[in-house]
PDB file of C-alpha atoms in Angstrom:
ATOM      1  CA  UNK A   1    -136.452 -24.275 157.601  1.00  0.00           C
ATOM      2  CA  UNK A   2    -138.610 -23.198 160.231  1.00  0.00           C
ATOM      3  CA  UNK A   3    -140.192 -20.307 160.801  1.00  0.00           C
ATOM      4  CA  UNK A   4    -138.535 -19.147 163.623  1.00  0.00           C
ATOM      5  CA  UNK A   5    -135.795 -19.235 162.494  1.00  0.00           C
ATOM      6  CA  UNK A   6    -136.899 -17.927 158.691  1.00  0.00           C
ATOM      7  CA  UNK A   7    -138.007 -14.364 160.551  1.00  0.00           C
ATOM      8  CA  UNK A   8    -134.306 -14.710 162.991  1.00  0.00           C
ATOM      9  CA  UNK A   9    -132.473 -14.326 159.730  1.00  0.00           C
ATOM     10  CA  UNK A  10    -134.388 -12.088 158.413  1.00  0.00           C
ATOM     11  CA  UNK A  11    -134.165  -9.607 161.096  1.00  0.00           C
ATOM     12  CA  UNK A  12    -129.903 -10.648 161.329  1.00  0.00           C
ATOM     13  CA  UNK A  13    -129.769  -9.833 157.539  1.00  0.00           C
ATOM     14  CA  UNK A  14    -131.511  -6.191 157.857  1.00  0.00           C
ATOM     15  CA  UNK A  15    -130.481  -4.786 161.259  1.00  0.00           C
ATOM     16  CA  UNK A  16    -127.099  -4.760 158.821  1.00  0.00           C
ATOM     17  CA  UNK A  17    -128.773  -2.564 156.609  1.00  0.00           C
ATOM     18  CA  UNK A  18    -127.771   0.245 158.659  1.00  0.00           C
ATOM     19  CA  UNK A  19    -125.161  -1.552 161.267  1.00  0.00           C
ATOM     20  CA  UNK A  20    -122.277  -3.729 161.140  1.00  0.00           C
ATOM     21  CA  UNK A  21    -122.638  -6.085 158.351  1.00  0.00           C
ATOM     22  CA  UNK A  22    -123.210 -10.185 159.108  1.00  0.00           C
ATOM     23  CA  UNK A  23    -119.680 -12.184 159.328  1.00  0.00           C
ATOM     24  CA  UNK A  24    -122.379 -15.410 158.020  1.00  0.00           C
ATOM     25  CA  UNK A  25    -125.585 -16.485 159.678  1.00  0.00           C
ATOM     26  CA  UNK A  26    -125.952 -18.525 162.306  1.00  0.00           C
ATOM     27  CA  UNK A  27    -125.997 -22.115 161.615  1.00  0.00           C
ATOM     28  CA  UNK A  28    -129.124 -22.167 163.147  1.00  0.00           C
ATOM     29  CA  UNK A  29    -130.590 -20.301 160.863  1.00  0.00           C
ATOM     30  CA  UNK A  30    -128.681 -20.614 157.927  1.00  0.00           C
ATOM     31  CA  UNK A  31    -130.302 -21.774 154.713  1.00  0.00           C
ATOM     32  CA  UNK A  32    -129.415 -25.143 153.006  1.00  0.00           C
ATOM     33  CA  UNK A  33    -131.619 -24.967 149.816  1.00  0.00           C
ATOM     34  CA  UNK A  34    -133.135 -21.994 147.830  1.00  0.00           C
ATOM     35  CA  UNK A  35    -136.863 -22.206 149.126  1.00  0.00           C
ATOM     36  CA  UNK A  36    -135.355 -21.641 152.469  1.00  0.00           C
ATOM     37  CA  UNK A  37    -133.679 -18.585 150.707  1.00  0.00           C
ATOM     38  CA  UNK A  38    -136.341 -17.570 148.790  1.00  0.00           C
ATOM     39  CA  UNK A  39    -138.795 -17.529 152.624  1.00  0.00           C
ATOM     40  CA  UNK A  40    -136.200 -15.655 154.210  1.00  0.00           C
ATOM     41  CA  UNK A  41    -136.229 -13.010 150.980  1.00  0.00           C
ATOM     42  CA  UNK A  42    -139.870 -13.122 151.493  1.00  0.00           C
ATOM     43  CA  UNK A  43    -139.492 -11.954 155.039  1.00  0.00           C
ATOM     44  CA  UNK A  44    -136.307  -8.890 154.563  1.00  0.00           C
ATOM     45  CA  UNK A  45    -139.353  -7.637 152.251  1.00  0.00           C
ATOM     46  CA  UNK A  46    -142.082  -7.630 154.813  1.00  0.00           C
ATOM     47  CA  UNK A  47    -139.944  -6.963 157.365  1.00  0.00           C
ATOM     48  CA  UNK A  48    -138.446  -3.818 155.808  1.00  0.00           C
ATOM     49  CA  UNK A  49    -141.711  -2.958 154.939  1.00  0.00           C
ATOM     50  CA  UNK A  50    -140.559  -2.355 151.668  1.00  0.00           C
ATOM     51  CA  UNK A  51    -142.410  -2.960 148.352  1.00  0.00           C
ATOM     52  CA  UNK A  52    -140.536  -5.408 145.387  1.00  0.00           C
ATOM     53  CA  UNK A  53    -140.114  -2.845 142.439  1.00  0.00           C
ATOM     54  CA  UNK A  54    -138.230  -5.641 140.251  1.00  0.00           C
ATOM     55  CA  UNK A  55    -135.845  -8.585 140.150  1.00  0.00           C
ATOM     56  CA  UNK A  56    -132.692 -10.316 139.249  1.00  0.00           C
ATOM     57  CA  UNK A  57    -132.447 -13.686 137.451  1.00  0.00           C
ATOM     58  CA  UNK A  58    -129.821 -15.384 137.466  1.00  0.00           C
ATOM     59  CA  UNK A  59    -127.432 -18.822 136.927  1.00  0.00           C
ATOM     60  CA  UNK A  60    -123.885 -19.976 137.549  1.00  0.00           C
ATOM     61  CA  UNK A  61    -124.090 -20.333 133.801  1.00  0.00           C
ATOM     62  CA  UNK A  62    -126.158 -21.117 130.466  1.00  0.00           C
ATOM     63  CA  UNK A  63    -126.827 -24.931 131.807  1.00  0.00           C
ATOM     64  CA  UNK A  64    -127.430 -24.366 135.570  1.00  0.00           C
ATOM     65  CA  UNK A  65    -130.985 -24.140 137.284  1.00  0.00           C
ATOM     66  CA  UNK A  66    -131.406 -20.535 137.512  1.00  0.00           C
ATOM     67  CA  UNK A  67    -132.364 -18.229 141.097  1.00  0.00           C
ATOM     68  CA  UNK A  68    -134.040 -14.963 141.509  1.00  0.00           C
ATOM     69  CA  UNK A  69    -134.200 -12.152 144.226  1.00  0.00           C
ATOM     70  CA  UNK A  70    -135.745  -8.873 144.360  1.00  0.00           C
ATOM     71  CA  UNK A  71    -134.911  -5.332 144.395  1.00  0.00           C
ATOM     72  CA  UNK A  72    -136.777  -2.943 146.573  1.00  0.00           C
ATOM     73  CA  UNK A  73    -138.527  -0.303 144.511  1.00  0.00           C
ATOM     74  CA  UNK A  74    -137.224   1.944 146.473  1.00  0.00           C
ATOM     75  CA  UNK A  75    -133.800   2.038 145.137  1.00  0.00           C
ATOM     76  CA  UNK A  76    -134.685   0.888 141.567  1.00  0.00           C
ATOM     77  CA  UNK A  77    -133.743   4.968 139.663  1.00  0.00           C
ATOM     78  CA  UNK A  78    -134.155   6.276 136.239  1.00  0.00           C
ATOM     79  CA  UNK A  79    -131.286   7.667 135.197  1.00  0.00           C
ATOM     80  CA  UNK A  80    -129.139  10.020 135.219  1.00  0.00           C
ATOM     81  CA  UNK A  81    -129.115   7.997 139.363  1.00  0.00           C
ATOM     82  CA  UNK A  82    -127.310   8.659 142.810  1.00  0.00           C
ATOM     83  CA  UNK A  83    -127.191   6.877 145.606  1.00  0.00           C
ATOM     84  CA  UNK A  84    -126.197   8.586 148.919  1.00  0.00           C
ATOM     85  CA  UNK A  85    -123.552   7.928 150.926  1.00  0.00           C
ATOM     86  CA  UNK A  86    -126.017   6.040 153.626  1.00  0.00           C
ATOM     87  CA  UNK A  87    -127.763   3.641 151.309  1.00  0.00           C
ATOM     88  CA  UNK A  88    -124.551   1.550 150.115  1.00  0.00           C
ATOM     89  CA  UNK A  89    -122.290  -0.200 152.461  1.00  0.00           C
ATOM     90  CA  UNK A  90    -120.636  -1.534 148.697  1.00  0.00           C
ATOM     91  CA  UNK A  91    -120.645  -0.018 145.155  1.00  0.00           C
ATOM     92  CA  UNK A  92    -120.800  -2.501 142.750  1.00  0.00           C
ATOM     93  CA  UNK A  93    -121.188  -1.838 139.369  1.00  0.00           C
ATOM     94  CA  UNK A  94    -122.617  -5.045 137.184  1.00  0.00           C
ATOM     95  CA  UNK A  95    -123.777  -3.151 133.196  1.00  0.00           C
ATOM     96  CA  UNK A  96    -126.999  -5.760 132.076  1.00  0.00           C
ATOM     97  CA  UNK A  97    -130.418  -5.299 129.700  1.00  0.00           C
ATOM     98  CA  UNK A  98    -133.008  -5.216 131.685  1.00  0.00           C
ATOM     99  CA  UNK A  99    -136.721  -5.876 131.125  1.00  0.00           C
ATOM    100  CA  UNK A 100    -140.033  -4.649 132.476  1.00  0.00           C
ATOM    101  CA  UNK A 101    -143.274  -6.250 131.957  1.00  0.00           C
ATOM    102  CA  UNK A 102    -146.105  -5.652 130.066  1.00  0.00           C
ATOM    103  CA  UNK A 103    -148.694  -7.866 131.238  1.00  0.00           C
ATOM    104  CA  UNK A 104    -149.353  -9.832 134.905  1.00  0.00           C
ATOM    105  CA  UNK A 105    -147.612 -12.761 134.276  1.00  0.00           C
ATOM    106  CA  UNK A 106    -149.733 -15.022 137.746  1.00  0.00           C
ATOM    107  CA  UNK A 107    -148.360 -18.218 139.000  1.00  0.00           C
ATOM    108  CA  UNK A 108    -150.186 -21.228 136.994  1.00  0.00           C
ATOM    109  CA  UNK A 109    -149.102 -24.756 136.849  1.00  0.00           C
ATOM    110  CA  UNK A 110    -148.000 -24.527 133.175  1.00  0.00           C
ATOM    111  CA  UNK A 111    -144.624 -23.017 131.866  1.00  0.00           C
ATOM    112  CA  UNK A 112    -144.814 -19.305 130.378  1.00  0.00           C
ATOM    113  CA  UNK A 113    -143.146 -18.977 127.064  1.00  0.00           C
ATOM    114  CA  UNK A 114    -141.215 -16.713 125.080  1.00  0.00           C
ATOM    115  CA  UNK A 115    -144.270 -14.966 123.619  1.00  0.00           C
ATOM    116  CA  UNK A 116    -146.017 -14.565 126.678  1.00  0.00           C
ATOM    117  CA  UNK A 117    -143.409 -13.150 128.726  1.00  0.00           C
ATOM    118  CA  UNK A 118    -142.121 -11.101 126.183  1.00  0.00           C
ATOM    119  CA  UNK A 119    -145.835  -9.609 125.265  1.00  0.00           C
ATOM    120  CA  UNK A 120    -145.662  -5.827 125.841  1.00  0.00           C
ATOM    121  CA  UNK A 121    -142.497  -5.883 127.534  1.00  0.00           C
ATOM    122  CA  UNK A 122    -140.150  -3.223 127.400  1.00  0.00           C
ATOM    123  CA  UNK A 123    -135.953  -3.749 127.310  1.00  0.00           C
ATOM    124  CA  UNK A 124    -133.773  -0.563 128.793  1.00  0.00           C
ATOM    125  CA  UNK A 125    -130.049  -0.465 128.778  1.00  0.00           C
ATOM    126  CA  UNK A 126    -129.286  -1.107 133.103  1.00  0.00           C
ATOM    127  CA  UNK A 127    -126.420  -1.028 135.951  1.00  0.00           C
ATOM    128  CA  UNK A 128    -127.042  -3.710 139.270  1.00  0.00           C
ATOM    129  CA  UNK A 129    -125.593  -1.913 141.839  1.00  0.00           C
ATOM    130  CA  UNK A 130    -123.903  -4.928 143.438  1.00  0.00           C
ATOM    131  CA  UNK A 131    -123.996  -4.182 147.835  1.00  0.00           C
ATOM    132  CA  UNK A 132    -124.252  -6.775 150.931  1.00  0.00           C
ATOM    133  CA  UNK A 133    -124.849  -7.445 154.161  1.00  0.00           C
ATOM    134  CA  UNK A 134    -122.084  -9.470 154.792  1.00  0.00           C
ATOM    135  CA  UNK A 135    -118.821  -8.628 155.382  1.00  0.00           C
ATOM    136  CA  UNK A 136    -117.606 -10.639 152.577  1.00  0.00           C
ATOM    137  CA  UNK A 137    -119.887 -12.059 150.842  1.00  0.00           C
ATOM    138  CA  UNK A 138    -118.022 -13.908 147.792  1.00  0.00           C
ATOM    139  CA  UNK A 139    -116.659 -16.565 150.835  1.00  0.00           C
ATOM    140  CA  UNK A 140    -119.844 -17.464 151.675  1.00  0.00           C
ATOM    141  CA  UNK A 141    -122.027 -20.495 150.446  1.00  0.00           C
ATOM    142  CA  UNK A 142    -124.991 -19.559 147.200  1.00  0.00           C
ATOM    143  CA  UNK A 143    -127.597 -20.181 149.422  1.00  0.00           C
ATOM    144  CA  UNK A 144    -126.083 -17.743 152.386  1.00  0.00           C
ATOM    145  CA  UNK A 145    -126.107 -14.809 149.196  1.00  0.00           C
ATOM    146  CA  UNK A 146    -129.512 -15.799 147.920  1.00  0.00           C
ATOM    147  CA  UNK A 147    -130.882 -14.914 151.590  1.00  0.00           C
ATOM    148  CA  UNK A 148    -129.325 -11.478 151.161  1.00  0.00           C
ATOM    149  CA  UNK A 149    -131.259 -10.697 147.762  1.00  0.00           C
ATOM    150  CA  UNK A 150    -128.490 -12.334 146.155  1.00  0.00           C
ATOM    151  CA  UNK A 151    -125.672  -9.062 146.678  1.00  0.00           C
ATOM    152  CA  UNK A 152    -128.839  -6.866 145.177  1.00  0.00           C
ATOM    153  CA  UNK A 153    -128.061  -3.125 146.038  1.00  0.00           C
ATOM    154  CA  UNK A 154    -129.752  -1.426 143.853  1.00  0.00           C
ATOM    155  CA  UNK A 155    -130.813  -0.957 140.019  1.00  0.00           C
ATOM    156  CA  UNK A 156    -130.407   2.226 137.305  1.00  0.00           C
ATOM    157  CA  UNK A 157    -132.222   1.807 134.353  1.00  0.00           C
ATOM    158  CA  UNK A 158    -132.259   4.152 130.974  1.00  0.00           C
ATOM    159  CA  UNK A 159    -134.757   4.608 128.317  1.00  0.00           C
ATOM    160  CA  UNK A 160    -136.721   2.287 127.233  1.00  0.00           C
ATOM    161  CA  UNK A 161    -135.142   0.848 123.404  1.00  0.00           C
ATOM    162  CA  UNK A 162    -137.451   1.311 120.631  1.00  0.00           C
ATOM    163  CA  UNK A 163    -138.486  -1.788 117.996  1.00  0.00           C
ATOM    164  CA  UNK A 164    -136.150  -4.020 120.369  1.00  0.00           C
ATOM    165  CA  UNK A 165    -137.807  -7.385 119.000  1.00  0.00           C
ATOM    166  CA  UNK A 166    -135.889  -6.930 116.127  1.00  0.00           C
ATOM    167  CA  UNK A 167    -132.328  -6.632 117.146  1.00  0.00           C
ATOM    168  CA  UNK A 168    -129.963  -9.070 117.629  1.00  0.00           C
ATOM    169  CA  UNK A 169    -128.468  -8.938 121.722  1.00  0.00           C
ATOM    170  CA  UNK A 170    -125.770 -10.954 121.214  1.00  0.00           C
ATOM    171  CA  UNK A 171    -124.124  -8.281 119.243  1.00  0.00           C
ATOM    172  CA  UNK A 172    -124.386  -5.969 121.806  1.00  0.00           C
ATOM    173  CA  UNK A 173    -121.438  -4.176 122.912  1.00  0.00           C
ATOM    174  CA  UNK A 174    -120.983  -2.271 126.404  1.00  0.00           C
ATOM    175  CA  UNK A 175    -118.432   0.104 128.016  1.00  0.00           C
ATOM    176  CA  UNK A 176    -118.242   1.172 131.265  1.00  0.00           C
ATOM    177  CA  UNK A 177    -116.307   4.512 132.169  1.00  0.00           C
ATOM    178  CA  UNK A 178    -115.339   5.914 135.983  1.00  0.00           C
ATOM    179  CA  UNK A 179    -115.131   9.591 136.096  1.00  0.00           C
ATOM    180  CA  UNK A 180    -114.462   8.856 132.144  1.00  0.00           C
ATOM    181  CA  UNK A 181    -111.420   5.847 132.519  1.00  0.00           C
ATOM    182  CA  UNK A 182    -112.256   3.034 130.504  1.00  0.00           C
ATOM    183  CA  UNK A 183    -113.448   0.852 133.985  1.00  0.00           C
ATOM    184  CA  UNK A 184    -115.215  -2.731 132.562  1.00  0.00           C
ATOM    185  CA  UNK A 185    -116.434  -3.834 128.732  1.00  0.00           C
ATOM    186  CA  UNK A 186    -118.735  -6.694 127.524  1.00  0.00           C
ATOM    187  CA  UNK A 187    -115.402  -8.392 125.318  1.00  0.00           C
ATOM    188  CA  UNK A 188    -116.196 -11.605 127.661  1.00  0.00           C
ATOM    189  CA  UNK A 189    -120.188 -11.245 126.470  1.00  0.00           C
ATOM    190  CA  UNK A 190    -123.227 -11.830 128.535  1.00  0.00           C
ATOM    191  CA  UNK A 191    -123.057 -15.274 130.876  1.00  0.00           C
ATOM    192  CA  UNK A 192    -126.421 -16.589 129.236  1.00  0.00           C
ATOM    193  CA  UNK A 193    -129.077 -15.549 127.073  1.00  0.00           C
ATOM    194  CA  UNK A 194    -130.633 -12.625 127.938  1.00  0.00           C
ATOM    195  CA  UNK A 195    -134.965 -13.564 126.417  1.00  0.00           C
ATOM    196  CA  UNK A 196    -133.938 -16.793 128.296  1.00  0.00           C
ATOM    197  CA  UNK A 197    -133.208 -15.364 131.609  1.00  0.00           C
ATOM    198  CA  UNK A 198    -136.401 -13.169 131.497  1.00  0.00           C
ATOM    199  CA  UNK A 199    -138.547 -16.579 130.522  1.00  0.00           C
ATOM    200  CA  UNK A 200    -136.912 -18.759 133.024  1.00  0.00           C
ATOM    201  CA  UNK A 201    -137.951 -15.791 135.446  1.00  0.00           C
ATOM    202  CA  UNK A 202    -141.211 -16.134 134.894  1.00  0.00           C
ATOM    203  CA  UNK A 203    -141.550 -19.627 135.525  1.00  0.00           C
ATOM    204  CA  UNK A 204    -139.481 -19.714 138.932  1.00  0.00           C
ATOM    205  CA  UNK A 205    -141.850 -17.114 139.951  1.00  0.00           C
ATOM    206  CA  UNK A 206    -145.175 -20.290 138.917  1.00  0.00           C
ATOM    207  CA  UNK A 207    -143.543 -21.178 142.293  1.00  0.00           C
ATOM    208  CA  UNK A 208    -143.680 -18.149 144.323  1.00  0.00           C
ATOM    209  CA  UNK A 209    -146.640 -15.580 143.164  1.00  0.00           C
ATOM    210  CA  UNK A 210    -146.453 -14.787 140.035  1.00  0.00           C
ATOM    211  CA  UNK A 211    -145.314 -11.468 138.966  1.00  0.00           C
ATOM    212  CA  UNK A 212    -147.132  -8.033 137.768  1.00  0.00           C
ATOM    213  CA  UNK A 213    -146.629  -5.703 135.352  1.00  0.00           C
ATOM    214  CA  UNK A 214    -144.534  -3.000 134.966  1.00  0.00           C
ATOM    215  CA  UNK A 215    -141.662  -4.828 137.037  1.00  0.00           C
ATOM    216  CA  UNK A 216    -137.913  -4.680 136.501  1.00  0.00           C
ATOM    217  CA  UNK A 217    -136.245  -7.809 135.296  1.00  0.00           C
ATOM    218  CA  UNK A 218    -132.508  -7.716 135.286  1.00  0.00           C
ATOM    219  CA  UNK A 219    -131.046 -10.504 133.595  1.00  0.00           C
ATOM    220  CA  UNK A 220    -127.078 -11.170 134.441  1.00  0.00           C
ATOM    221  CA  UNK A 221    -123.991  -8.898 134.445  1.00  0.00           C
ATOM    222  CA  UNK A 222    -121.946  -8.297 130.631  1.00  0.00           C
ATOM    223  CA  UNK A 223    -119.532  -6.931 132.169  1.00  0.00           C
ATOM    224  CA  UNK A 224    -118.087  -8.516 135.265  1.00  0.00           C
ATOM    225  CA  UNK A 225    -118.242  -7.219 138.516  1.00  0.00           C
ATOM    226  CA  UNK A 226    -116.201  -4.042 139.079  1.00  0.00           C
ATOM    227  CA  UNK A 227    -116.440  -2.197 142.604  1.00  0.00           C
ATOM    228  CA  UNK A 228    -116.237   1.445 142.971  1.00  0.00           C
ATOM    229  CA  UNK A 229    -116.078   4.447 145.611  1.00  0.00           C
ATOM    230  CA  UNK A 230    -117.782   7.598 146.891  1.00  0.00           C
ATOM    231  CA  UNK A 231    -117.250  10.776 144.376  1.00  0.00           C
ATOM    232  CA  UNK A 232    -117.456   8.760 141.564  1.00  0.00           C
ATOM    233  CA  UNK A 233    -119.475   8.733 138.501  1.00  0.00           C
ATOM    234  CA  UNK A 234    -120.264   5.626 136.271  1.00  0.00           C
ATOM    235  CA  UNK A 235    -121.421   5.827 132.662  1.00  0.00           C
ATOM    236  CA  UNK A 236    -121.884   2.041 130.954  1.00  0.00           C
ATOM    237  CA  UNK A 237    -122.123   2.785 126.815  1.00  0.00           C
ATOM    238  CA  UNK A 238    -124.781   0.429 125.441  1.00  0.00           C
ATOM    239  CA  UNK A 239    -124.018   2.004 121.967  1.00  0.00           C
ATOM    240  CA  UNK A 240    -127.921   1.802 120.229  1.00  0.00           C
ATOM    241  CA  UNK A 241    -129.029   0.309 123.472  1.00  0.00           C
ATOM    242  CA  UNK A 242    -128.500   3.995 125.250  1.00  0.00           C
ATOM    243  CA  UNK A 243    -127.003   4.835 127.952  1.00  0.00           C
ATOM    244  CA  UNK A 244    -127.086   4.471 132.291  1.00  0.00           C
ATOM    245  CA  UNK A 245    -125.869   7.350 134.721  1.00  0.00           C
ATOM    246  CA  UNK A 246    -124.640   6.790 138.147  1.00  0.00           C
ATOM    247  CA  UNK A 247    -122.913   9.393 140.481  1.00  0.00           C
ATOM    248  CA  UNK A 248    -121.955   8.367 144.465  1.00  0.00           C
ATOM    249  CA  UNK A 249    -121.413  11.422 146.263  1.00  0.00           C
ATOM    250  CA  UNK A 250    -118.802  11.820 148.838  1.00  0.00           C
ATOM    251  CA  UNK A 251    -119.540  10.898 152.841  1.00  0.00           C
ATOM    252  CA  UNK A 252    -121.190  13.798 153.957  1.00  0.00           C
TER     253      UNK A 252
END
């Protein structure tokens, strides 16, 4: 993908953050591969003059190839958190398990193993806030969504979980409420093992720029994707792992 086309796609996605959403990217600057999408992600961060504070890692299934997308530092907040009316267009909620890297993982030719990736890492209950710069992102092809940071809006994280390595994360149970009423739960379980997703992230970043200590990595939804509205308070209860709270004040 030509650099001019990458920059144009990024310009359109940046403009849609505070203007009208895109129906789709023009064919001339629409990504045709994950590599194209990653170049557009990088250009968006650069054009926004943002800093990357975290990443989301995803895959269509436990056996399909993983992909990743950056999360802007300005949209990562400790719980309890709130997001103003100008910061998000959509408000999607996904309860997830996130990690925070304990050491730098520089890009290298050999793969990282589980012990290297998890060394010194902390585990956090988290909510990924879903947003999109497209009018209807679910109708678009995967690489177009990936170019738009795979519909990421922000990340809210709870306190670090002590001795998380001793826990059976597969037994995690999560309930999400909206203004105190049942909203979503983890009855269906996670799409994939969060630690395996964390390791996949580290090795994906071998093909980019590596990853720095302190970076958050969120590993996929346990509660599906549900959409809320302004004037609501969302609470995700992870049982012994803690809880995460977000409020979305009404439009001013």
